[in-house]
């Protein structure tokens, strides 16, 4: 059994690296803590877009060409719904729909989101632990120049066009971090915590906002490494670059590194964003530079291996990161 690893992930970008990690870390030794701030109710169904992206990627069912949903999907339901005059702004493939129907059925029967997620992931052949950040409802609200919007209204319906002012994670104060997430972070044998290349504002921040999550991250006994979602001064996909600009920040890995200052030991910049040596990153943080663009399964696996090797190197050097986080990395401490 390999040493345990924890990943924090949003949807598509995070799922790629999580899948690469699952090639290298045995079964349950990998715990992926997933954002549920994007979850919403649609057509009476509970939809968990980020959980599904991670589950599909790790089950080998993701569609690398479209970048979301399941591969080899059929669309009979959507065509029938549209013909009836039903809402067509959120595309639901037939296989994807089955996931939402079955999740909703189990939740209505009283099973909690974490248990439902694990059962559905296992049914699809996933051996890693995929854990929602919380069983409790947290909903991301986007404050924009066109008012306060529910996340999917902003993201899908309005195609991220409104200008961002700020974000709120409704319900987060009362949410409890999932016990399996906290348990994984407290594991004394932990090898690494990887913050996947996900949107820092709407994928990773909701996870960090759940009470207890930051504290647990601050006490882990392994290096915490974040991978940039910005490659060549742009987001590979989605609104991360637009959000950085609208928040008055430079569209760069440095801005994302700064965003995680105090939380991580190292930040991985992309090779497309300059020449070695990597920028040092904010104080207390080491910077590295890797090819982070994951075009296919080999690149997911290669990047995962390189990030784990970095964690091992930091641990071997006794690197304890920012002041106050002096823990088991120092065997004498
Ligand atoms: P979402 O919830 O589906 O939007 O997914 P995430 O938040 O997990 O991922 C979105 C982020 O992933 C975007 O900011 C992308 O720039 C980033 N991303 C997607 N693919 C890659 C990749 O191959 N490499 C890197 N470094 N970032 C990526």
GROMACS .gro file of C-alpha atoms and ligand atoms in nm:
model
  361
    1UNK     CA    1   0.000   0.000   0.000
    2UNK     CA    2   0.145   0.339  -0.097
    3UNK     CA    3   0.165   0.631   0.146
    4UNK     CA    4  -0.154   0.837   0.169
    5UNK     CA    5  -0.200   1.149  -0.044
    6UNK     CA    6  -0.476   1.411  -0.026
    7UNK     CA    7  -0.582   1.622  -0.325
    8UNK     CA    8  -0.812   1.925  -0.321
    9UNK     CA    9  -1.006   1.958  -0.643
   10UNK     CA   10  -1.272   2.146  -0.832
   11UNK     CA   11  -1.401   2.006  -1.158
   12UNK     CA   12  -1.229   1.962  -1.488
   13UNK     CA   13  -0.876   2.096  -1.422
   14UNK     CA   14  -0.851   1.937  -1.080
   15UNK     CA   15  -0.996   1.608  -1.200
   16UNK     CA   16  -0.714   1.565  -1.453
   17UNK     CA   17  -0.441   1.578  -1.189
   18UNK     CA   18  -0.649   1.375  -0.943
   19UNK     CA   19  -0.675   1.107  -1.207
   20UNK     CA   20  -0.299   1.118  -1.264
   21UNK     CA   21  -0.247   1.077  -0.889
   22UNK     CA   22  -0.481   0.778  -0.885
   23UNK     CA   23  -0.249   0.603  -1.132
   24UNK     CA   24   0.033   0.630  -0.877
   25UNK     CA   25  -0.133   0.606  -0.536
   26UNK     CA   26  -0.304   0.278  -0.447
   27UNK     CA   27  -0.681   0.274  -0.407
   28UNK     CA   28  -0.798   0.420  -0.080
   29UNK     CA   29  -0.460   0.579  -0.005
   30UNK     CA   30  -0.573   0.867  -0.228
   31UNK     CA   31  -0.840   1.099  -0.088
   32UNK     CA   32  -0.978   1.369  -0.318
   33UNK     CA   33  -1.164   1.645  -0.133
   34UNK     CA   34  -1.402   1.801  -0.383
   35UNK     CA   35  -1.578   2.136  -0.403
   36UNK     CA   36  -1.957   2.123  -0.371
   37UNK     CA   37  -2.018   2.499  -0.386
   38UNK     CA   38  -2.124   2.451  -0.751
   39UNK     CA   39  -2.393   2.197  -0.657
   40UNK     CA   40  -2.744   2.295  -0.752
   41UNK     CA   41  -3.098   2.172  -0.803
   42UNK     CA   42  -3.216   2.146  -1.161
   43UNK     CA   43  -3.526   1.968  -1.292
   44UNK     CA   44  -3.573   1.840  -0.937
   45UNK     CA   45  -3.230   1.673  -0.943
   46UNK     CA   46  -2.928   1.725  -0.718
   47UNK     CA   47  -2.638   1.799  -0.951
   48UNK     CA   48  -2.279   1.795  -0.820
   49UNK     CA   49  -2.075   1.907  -1.122
   50UNK     CA   50  -1.729   1.893  -0.963
   51UNK     CA   51  -1.784   1.557  -0.794
   52UNK     CA   52  -1.902   1.415  -1.125
   53UNK     CA   53  -1.602   1.555  -1.315
   54UNK     CA   54  -1.370   1.387  -1.066
   55UNK     CA   55  -1.564   1.059  -1.063
   56UNK     CA   56  -1.583   1.042  -1.444
   57UNK     CA   57  -1.212   1.121  -1.484
   58UNK     CA   58  -1.109   0.862  -1.227
   59UNK     CA   59  -1.343   0.602  -1.376
   60UNK     CA   60  -1.195   0.670  -1.722
   61UNK     CA   61  -1.537   0.791  -1.838
   62UNK     CA   62  -1.457   1.160  -1.893
   63UNK     CA   63  -1.479   1.319  -2.235
   64UNK     CA   64  -1.134   1.465  -2.304
   65UNK     CA   65  -1.251   1.632  -2.625
   66UNK     CA   66  -1.553   1.820  -2.490
   67UNK     CA   67  -1.380   1.869  -2.153
   68UNK     CA   68  -1.689   1.796  -1.940
   69UNK     CA   69  -1.945   1.520  -1.894
   70UNK     CA   70  -1.911   1.157  -2.003
   71UNK     CA   71  -1.751   1.020  -2.317
   72UNK     CA   72  -1.967   0.839  -2.575
   73UNK     CA   73  -2.267   1.023  -2.435
   74UNK     CA   74  -2.611   1.016  -2.603
   75UNK     CA   75  -2.854   1.308  -2.589
   76UNK     CA   76  -3.204   1.160  -2.631
   77UNK     CA   77  -3.328   1.306  -2.301
   78UNK     CA   78  -3.211   1.658  -2.386
   79UNK     CA   79  -3.372   1.646  -2.732
   80UNK     CA   80  -3.701   1.525  -2.583
   81UNK     CA   81  -3.689   1.789  -2.307
   82UNK     CA   82  -3.619   2.068  -2.556
   83UNK     CA   83  -3.908   1.952  -2.778
   84UNK     CA   84  -4.135   1.983  -2.475
   85UNK     CA   85  -4.023   2.341  -2.416
   86UNK     CA   86  -3.826   2.246  -2.102
   87UNK     CA   87  -3.515   2.437  -1.988
   88UNK     CA   88  -3.226   2.361  -2.222
   89UNK     CA   89  -2.951   2.586  -2.083
   90UNK     CA   90  -2.787   2.308  -1.881
   91UNK     CA   91  -2.692   2.015  -2.103
   92UNK     CA   92  -2.754   1.673  -1.950
   93UNK     CA   93  -2.637   1.368  -2.142
   94UNK     CA   94  -2.830   1.045  -2.091
   95UNK     CA   95  -2.557   0.870  -1.888
   96UNK     CA   96  -2.495   1.184  -1.685
   97UNK     CA   97  -2.867   1.212  -1.618
   98UNK     CA   98  -2.868   0.862  -1.467
   99UNK     CA   99  -2.601   0.978  -1.221
  100UNK     CA  100  -2.812   1.275  -1.109
  101UNK     CA  101  -3.133   1.070  -1.083
  102UNK     CA  102  -2.965   0.802  -0.875
  103UNK     CA  103  -2.785   1.055  -0.653
  104UNK     CA  104  -3.113   1.239  -0.593
  105UNK     CA  105  -3.296   0.913  -0.516
  106UNK     CA  106  -3.038   0.809  -0.257
  107UNK     CA  107  -3.027   1.156  -0.096
  108UNK     CA  108  -3.408   1.156  -0.072
  109UNK     CA  109  -3.384   0.818   0.103
  110UNK     CA  110  -3.169   0.987   0.369
  111UNK     CA  111  -2.818   0.884   0.264
  112UNK     CA  112  -2.564   1.167   0.306
  113UNK     CA  113  -2.383   1.314   0.005
  114UNK     CA  114  -2.044   1.165   0.100
  115UNK     CA  115  -2.183   0.812   0.128
  116UNK     CA  116  -2.380   0.850  -0.196
  117UNK     CA  117  -2.069   0.978  -0.375
  118UNK     CA  118  -1.855   0.691  -0.253
  119UNK     CA  119  -2.117   0.432  -0.350
  120UNK     CA  120  -2.166   0.573  -0.701
  121UNK     CA  121  -1.791   0.612  -0.757
  122UNK     CA  122  -1.730   0.253  -0.640
  123UNK     CA  123  -2.005   0.130  -0.875
  124UNK     CA  124  -1.811   0.293  -1.160
  125UNK     CA  125  -1.489   0.119  -1.056
  126UNK     CA  126  -1.316   0.406  -0.871
  127UNK     CA  127  -1.100   0.286  -0.584
  128UNK     CA  128  -0.978   0.619  -0.448
  129UNK     CA  129  -1.186   0.798  -0.184
  130UNK     CA  130  -1.380   1.089  -0.334
  131UNK     CA  131  -1.508   1.305  -0.052
  132UNK     CA  132  -1.730   1.614  -0.077
  133UNK     CA  133  -1.591   1.901   0.129
  134UNK     CA  134  -1.908   1.873   0.341
  135UNK     CA  135  -2.231   1.677   0.356
  136UNK     CA  136  -2.403   2.008   0.428
  137UNK     CA  137  -2.525   2.242   0.154
  138UNK     CA  138  -2.286   2.525   0.064
  139UNK     CA  139  -2.382   2.735  -0.238
  140UNK     CA  140  -2.147   2.971  -0.419
  141UNK     CA  141  -2.302   3.310  -0.500
  142UNK     CA  142  -2.127   3.534  -0.744
  143UNK     CA  143  -2.158   3.908  -0.678
  144UNK     CA  144  -2.140   4.080  -1.016
  145UNK     CA  145  -2.217   4.408  -1.189
  146UNK     CA  146  -2.549   4.242  -1.284
  147UNK     CA  147  -2.643   4.147  -0.930
  148UNK     CA  148  -2.594   3.840  -0.712
  149UNK     CA  149  -2.608   3.522  -0.919
  150UNK     CA  150  -2.623   3.155  -0.826
  151UNK     CA  151  -2.305   2.990  -0.952
  152UNK     CA  152  -2.453   2.792  -1.243
  153UNK     CA  153  -2.659   3.093  -1.347
  154UNK     CA  154  -2.332   3.287  -1.377
  155UNK     CA  155  -2.121   3.002  -1.514
  156UNK     CA  156  -2.345   2.824  -1.761
  157UNK     CA  157  -2.653   3.037  -1.827
  158UNK     CA  158  -2.470   3.371  -1.854
  159UNK     CA  159  -2.142   3.220  -1.976
  160UNK     CA  160  -1.934   3.407  -1.715
  161UNK     CA  161  -2.013   3.738  -1.889
  162UNK     CA  162  -2.107   3.953  -1.584
  163UNK     CA  163  -1.811   4.127  -1.418
  164UNK     CA  164  -1.708   3.975  -1.086
  165UNK     CA  165  -1.703   4.180  -0.765
  166UNK     CA  166  -1.678   3.911  -0.499
  167UNK     CA  167  -1.792   3.565  -0.395
  168UNK     CA  168  -1.998   3.432  -0.106
  169UNK     CA  169  -2.033   3.071  -0.001
  170UNK     CA  170  -2.384   3.058   0.136
  171UNK     CA  171  -2.429   2.821   0.429
  172UNK     CA  172  -2.056   2.769   0.479
  173UNK     CA  173  -2.053   2.900   0.838
  174UNK     CA  174  -2.288   2.620   0.944
  175UNK     CA  175  -2.131   2.349   0.726
  176UNK     CA  176  -1.925   2.077   0.886
  177UNK     CA  177  -1.613   1.957   0.708
  178UNK     CA  178  -1.657   1.598   0.598
  179UNK     CA  179  -1.508   1.367   0.861
  180UNK     CA  180  -1.325   1.164   0.595
  181UNK     CA  181  -1.160   1.484   0.466
  182UNK     CA  182  -1.038   1.588   0.810
  183UNK     CA  183  -0.937   1.228   0.890
  184UNK     CA  184  -0.727   1.208   0.573
  185UNK     CA  185  -0.555   1.541   0.648
  186UNK     CA  186  -0.472   1.425   1.001
  187UNK     CA  187  -0.316   1.098   0.887
  188UNK     CA  188   0.033   1.084   1.044
  189UNK     CA  189   0.164   0.889   0.745
  190UNK     CA  190   0.057   1.150   0.489
  191UNK     CA  191   0.297   1.192   0.195
  192UNK     CA  192   0.160   1.510   0.033
  193UNK     CA  193  -0.135   1.743   0.000
  194UNK     CA  194  -0.184   1.859  -0.358
  195UNK     CA  195  -0.401   2.158  -0.442
  196UNK     CA  196  -0.494   2.071  -0.798
  197UNK     CA  197  -0.492   2.324  -1.087
  198UNK     CA  198  -0.847   2.438  -1.019
  199UNK     CA  199  -1.007   2.779  -1.010
  200UNK     CA  200  -0.878   2.934  -0.684
  201UNK     CA  201  -1.187   3.150  -0.625
  202UNK     CA  202  -1.479   2.919  -0.702
  203UNK     CA  203  -1.329   2.570  -0.676
  204UNK     CA  204  -1.064   2.576  -0.399
  205UNK     CA  205  -1.181   2.871  -0.184
  206UNK     CA  206  -1.520   2.709  -0.104
  207UNK     CA  207  -1.332   2.403   0.029
  208UNK     CA  208  -1.099   2.624   0.235
  209UNK     CA  209  -1.398   2.820   0.370
  210UNK     CA  210  -1.553   2.516   0.537
  211UNK     CA  211  -1.485   2.557   0.910
  212UNK     CA  212  -1.197   2.338   1.023
  213UNK     CA  213  -1.049   2.284   0.678
  214UNK     CA  214  -0.781   2.554   0.694
  215UNK     CA  215  -0.686   2.453   1.046
  216UNK     CA  216  -0.652   2.089   0.939
  217UNK     CA  217  -0.440   2.194   0.641
  218UNK     CA  218  -0.222   2.405   0.870
  219UNK     CA  219  -0.139   2.100   1.078
  220UNK     CA  220  -0.072   1.835   0.815
  221UNK     CA  221   0.253   1.647   0.852
  222UNK     CA  222   0.341   1.659   0.481
  223UNK     CA  223   0.426   1.924   0.223
  224UNK     CA  224   0.131   2.115   0.077
  225UNK     CA  225   0.185   2.189  -0.292
  226UNK     CA  226  -0.041   2.385  -0.527
  227UNK     CA  227  -0.028   2.357  -0.906
  228UNK     CA  228  -0.102   2.661  -1.120
  229UNK     CA  229  -0.423   2.678  -1.321
  230UNK     CA  230  -0.264   2.960  -1.525
  231UNK     CA  231  -0.054   2.845  -1.821
  232UNK     CA  232   0.114   3.091  -2.055
  233UNK     CA  233  -0.064   3.386  -1.891
  234UNK     CA  234  -0.407   3.233  -1.959
  235UNK     CA  235  -0.653   2.991  -1.805
  236UNK     CA  236  -0.652   2.661  -1.992
  237UNK     CA  237  -1.031   2.668  -1.968
  238UNK     CA  238  -1.298   2.856  -1.778
  239UNK     CA  239  -1.310   3.201  -1.614
  240UNK     CA  240  -1.003   3.196  -1.383
  241UNK     CA  241  -0.812   3.454  -1.593
  242UNK     CA  242  -1.117   3.676  -1.634
  243UNK     CA  243  -1.180   3.660  -1.259
  244UNK     CA  244  -0.820   3.751  -1.173
  245UNK     CA  245  -0.837   4.052  -1.406
  246UNK     CA  246  -1.176   4.166  -1.276
  247UNK     CA  247  -1.051   4.142  -0.919
  248UNK     CA  248  -0.764   4.376  -1.016
  249UNK     CA  249  -0.496   4.106  -1.004
  250UNK     CA  250  -0.236   4.013  -1.263
  251UNK     CA  251  -0.328   3.709  -1.471
  252UNK     CA  252  -0.033   3.500  -1.357
  253UNK     CA  253   0.074   3.204  -1.150
  254UNK     CA  254   0.221   3.453  -0.903
  255UNK     CA  255  -0.126   3.592  -0.826
  256UNK     CA  256  -0.255   3.241  -0.756
  257UNK     CA  257   0.053   3.161  -0.544
  258UNK     CA  258  -0.005   3.480  -0.347
  259UNK     CA  259  -0.369   3.381  -0.301
  260UNK     CA  260  -0.253   3.061  -0.126
  261UNK     CA  261   0.020   3.232   0.082
  262UNK     CA  262   0.032   3.101   0.436
  263UNK     CA  263  -0.138   2.779   0.335
  264UNK     CA  264   0.107   2.604   0.106
  265UNK     CA  265   0.475   2.512   0.118
  266UNK     CA  266   0.535   2.518  -0.256
  267UNK     CA  267   0.378   2.642  -0.577
  268UNK     CA  268   0.424   2.486  -0.918
  269UNK     CA  269   0.437   2.745  -1.199
  270UNK     CA  270   0.412   2.642  -1.563
  271UNK     CA  271   0.718   2.630  -1.787
  272UNK     CA  272   0.528   2.847  -2.036
  273UNK     CA  273   0.537   3.133  -1.785
  274UNK     CA  274   0.910   3.203  -1.792
  275UNK     CA  275   1.253   3.053  -1.766
  276UNK     CA  276   1.407   2.867  -1.475
  277UNK     CA  277   1.465   2.943  -1.194
  278UNK     CA  278   1.107   2.969  -1.082
  279UNK     CA  279   0.999   3.279  -0.894
  280UNK     CA  280   1.046   3.230  -0.523
  281UNK     CA  281   0.678   3.285  -0.451
  282UNK     CA  282   0.564   3.469  -0.141
  283UNK     CA  283   0.774   3.434   0.178
  284UNK     CA  284   0.764   3.086   0.329
  285UNK     CA  285   0.687   2.929  -0.004
  286UNK     CA  286   0.910   2.760  -0.259
  287UNK     CA  287   0.849   2.800  -0.632
  288UNK     CA  288   0.904   2.531  -0.894
  289UNK     CA  289   0.842   2.515  -1.263
  290UNK     CA  290   0.693   2.218  -1.448
  291UNK     CA  291   0.508   2.150  -1.769
  292UNK     CA  292   0.159   2.150  -1.616
  293UNK     CA  293  -0.051   2.121  -1.932
  294UNK     CA  294  -0.228   1.783  -1.922
  295UNK     CA  295  -0.330   1.698  -2.277
  296UNK     CA  296  -0.378   1.326  -2.216
  297UNK     CA  297  -0.343   1.042  -1.963
  298UNK     CA  298   0.038   1.021  -1.990
  299UNK     CA  299   0.073   1.390  -1.908
  300UNK     CA  300  -0.165   1.362  -1.613
  301UNK     CA  301   0.041   1.078  -1.477
  302UNK     CA  302   0.374   1.249  -1.546
  303UNK     CA  303   0.269   1.571  -1.371
  304UNK     CA  304   0.131   1.373  -1.076
  305UNK     CA  305   0.462   1.185  -1.047
  306UNK     CA  306   0.662   1.510  -1.064
  307UNK     CA  307   0.447   1.677  -0.797
  308UNK     CA  308   0.483   1.376  -0.565
  309UNK     CA  309   0.859   1.376  -0.625
  310UNK     CA  310   0.868   1.745  -0.527
  311UNK     CA  311   0.679   1.665  -0.208
  312UNK     CA  312   0.928   1.388  -0.127
  313UNK     CA  313   1.217   1.625  -0.193
  314UNK     CA  314   1.070   1.895   0.034
  315UNK     CA  315   1.006   1.639   0.307
  316UNK     CA  316   1.359   1.499   0.275
  317UNK     CA  317   1.500   1.851   0.309
  318UNK     CA  318   1.294   1.897   0.624
  319UNK     CA  319   1.124   2.195   0.463
  320UNK     CA  320   0.864   2.316   0.708
  321UNK     CA  321   0.729   2.609   0.513
  322UNK     CA  322   0.588   2.910   0.685
  323UNK     CA  323   0.657   2.990   1.046
  324UNK     CA  324   0.424   2.819   1.284
  325UNK     CA  325   0.387   2.512   1.073
  326UNK     CA  326   0.674   2.323   1.229
  327UNK     CA  327   0.550   1.973   1.257
  328UNK     CA  328   0.634   1.616   1.191
  329UNK     CA  329   0.850   1.712   0.893
  330UNK     CA  330   1.113   1.774   1.155
  331UNK     CA  331   1.173   1.432   1.312
  332UNK     CA  332   1.313   1.593   1.625
  333UNK     CA  333   0.997   1.806   1.661
  334LIG     P1  334  -1.432   2.355  -1.308
  334LIG     O1  335  -1.492   2.356  -1.170
  334LIG     O2  336  -1.487   2.250  -1.398
  334LIG     O3  337  -1.417   2.490  -1.372
  334LIG     O4  338  -1.284   2.301  -1.288
  334LIG     P2  339  -1.160   2.342  -1.203
  334LIG     O5  340  -1.180   2.461  -1.118
  334LIG     O6  341  -1.106   2.219  -1.141
  334LIG     O7  342  -1.061   2.374  -1.320
  334LIG     C1  343  -1.059   2.493  -1.391
  334LIG     C2  344  -0.917   2.541  -1.398
  334LIG     O8  345  -0.833   2.434  -1.440
  334LIG     C3  346  -0.899   2.650  -1.499
  334LIG     O9  347  -0.852   2.764  -1.431
  334LIG     C4  348  -0.797   2.595  -1.598
  334LIG    O10  349  -0.704   2.693  -1.637
  334LIG     C5  350  -0.731   2.485  -1.522
  334LIG     N1  351  -0.684   2.376  -1.607
  334LIG     C6  352  -0.758   2.298  -1.688
  334LIG     N2  353  -0.679   2.208  -1.751
  334LIG     C7  354  -0.552   2.229  -1.707
  334LIG     C8  355  -0.425   2.169  -1.737
  334LIG    O11  356  -0.414   2.075  -1.816
  334LIG     N3  357  -0.315   2.220  -1.673
  334LIG     C9  358  -0.325   2.325  -1.584
  334LIG     N4  359  -0.212   2.368  -1.526
  334LIG     N5  360  -0.443   2.384  -1.555
  334LIG    C10  361  -0.554   2.336  -1.616
   0.00000   0.00000   0.00000
